[in-house]
XYZ file of C-alpha atoms in Angstrom:
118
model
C -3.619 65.698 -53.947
C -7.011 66.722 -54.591
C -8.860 67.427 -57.777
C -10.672 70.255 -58.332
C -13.820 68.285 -58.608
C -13.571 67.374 -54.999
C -12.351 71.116 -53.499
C -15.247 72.611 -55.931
C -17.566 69.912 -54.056
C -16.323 70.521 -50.505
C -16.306 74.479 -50.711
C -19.873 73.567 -52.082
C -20.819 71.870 -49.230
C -19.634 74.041 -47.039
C -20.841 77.301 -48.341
C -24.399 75.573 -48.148
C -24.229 74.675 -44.528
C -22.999 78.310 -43.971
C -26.227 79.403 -45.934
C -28.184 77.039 -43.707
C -27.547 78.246 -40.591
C -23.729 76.002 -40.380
C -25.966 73.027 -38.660
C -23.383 70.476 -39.865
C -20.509 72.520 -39.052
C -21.633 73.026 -35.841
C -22.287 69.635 -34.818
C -19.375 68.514 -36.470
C -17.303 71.147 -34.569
C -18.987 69.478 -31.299
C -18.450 65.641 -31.892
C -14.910 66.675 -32.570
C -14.554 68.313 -29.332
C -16.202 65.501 -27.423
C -13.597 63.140 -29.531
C -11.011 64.859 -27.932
C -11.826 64.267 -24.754
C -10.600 61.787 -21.491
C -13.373 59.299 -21.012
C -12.893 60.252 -16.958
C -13.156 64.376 -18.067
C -16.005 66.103 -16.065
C -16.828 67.825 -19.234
C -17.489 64.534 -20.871
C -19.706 63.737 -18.155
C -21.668 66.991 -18.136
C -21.819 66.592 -21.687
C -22.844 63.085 -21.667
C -25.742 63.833 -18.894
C -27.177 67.112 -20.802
C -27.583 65.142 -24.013
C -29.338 62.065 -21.942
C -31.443 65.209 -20.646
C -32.585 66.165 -23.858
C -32.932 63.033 -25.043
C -35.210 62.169 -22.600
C -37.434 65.632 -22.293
C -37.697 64.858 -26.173
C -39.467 61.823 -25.844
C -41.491 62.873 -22.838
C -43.450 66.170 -24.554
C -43.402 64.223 -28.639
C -44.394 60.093 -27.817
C -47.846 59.054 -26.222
C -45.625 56.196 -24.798
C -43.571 58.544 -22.207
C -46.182 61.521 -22.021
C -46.916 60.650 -18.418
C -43.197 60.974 -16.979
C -42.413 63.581 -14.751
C -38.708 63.428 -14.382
C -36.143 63.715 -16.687
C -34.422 60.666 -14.292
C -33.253 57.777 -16.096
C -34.719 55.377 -13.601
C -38.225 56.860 -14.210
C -38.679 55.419 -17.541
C -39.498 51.840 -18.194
C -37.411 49.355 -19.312
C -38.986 48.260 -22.683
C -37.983 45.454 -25.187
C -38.888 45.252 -29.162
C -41.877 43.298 -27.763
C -43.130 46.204 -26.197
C -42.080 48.773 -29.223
C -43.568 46.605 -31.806
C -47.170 46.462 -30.041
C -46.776 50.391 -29.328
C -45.023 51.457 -32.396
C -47.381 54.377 -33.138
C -46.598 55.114 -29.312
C -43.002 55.392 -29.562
C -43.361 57.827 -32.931
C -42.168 61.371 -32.144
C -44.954 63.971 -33.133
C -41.933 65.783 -34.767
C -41.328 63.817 -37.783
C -43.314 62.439 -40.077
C -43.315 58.354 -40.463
C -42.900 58.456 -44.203
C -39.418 61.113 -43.617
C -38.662 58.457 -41.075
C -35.723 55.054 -42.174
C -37.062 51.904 -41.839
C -34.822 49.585 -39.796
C -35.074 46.030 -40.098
C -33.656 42.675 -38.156
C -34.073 39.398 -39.943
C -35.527 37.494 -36.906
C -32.476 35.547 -36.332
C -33.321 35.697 -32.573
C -37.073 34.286 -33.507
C -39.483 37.555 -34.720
C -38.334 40.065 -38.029
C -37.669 43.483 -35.867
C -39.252 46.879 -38.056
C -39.066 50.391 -36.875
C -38.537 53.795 -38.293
């Protein structure tokens, strides 16, 4: 059973997404639904290609690194490694955040080179 610490908390929560515009709810609502689908469902497919869409139109209009693409085909962008990303960082940074709102992600190099990027 749960306390009332933890219901107060979660009605909290919840009350403050709602005054927020219900961004978490919303997604939440969506990964659930894509959960629930059949890996061979055409919805999961359609799903699957409009988010590669976005993803892709996203990094075309906000990174100096894929400015010059003109199609939102998957074969039209470069293959890249951390070789590349690590000599082109500020190339690969989204004009839509700023680096110090960003994570830093590290490897330790157990491969050969230490791995940064936000």
């Amino acid at each position: 059973m749960q306390s009332i610490m933890a219901i107060t908390r979660k009605k909290a929560f919840w009350l403050l997404d709602s005054l927020k515009g219900s961004h978490v709810k919303n997604a939440y609502k969506q990964l659930k639904l894509v959960d629930e689908l059949d890996s061979d469902s055409k919805t999961l497919k359609m799903h699957q290609q409009s988010q590669i869409e976005e993803l892709l139109g996203h990094a075309i209009s906000t990174t100096k690194f894929y400015e010059n693409i003109r199609s939102s085909n998957l074969n039209a962008f470069p293959v890249v490694n951390k070789n590349t990303i690590r000599d082109k960082q500020e190339e690969f940074m989204s004009s839509r955040f700023s680096k110090n709102e960003l994570a830093i992600m590290e490897t330790s190099g157990s491969t050969g080179t230490p791995f940064t990027c936000f």
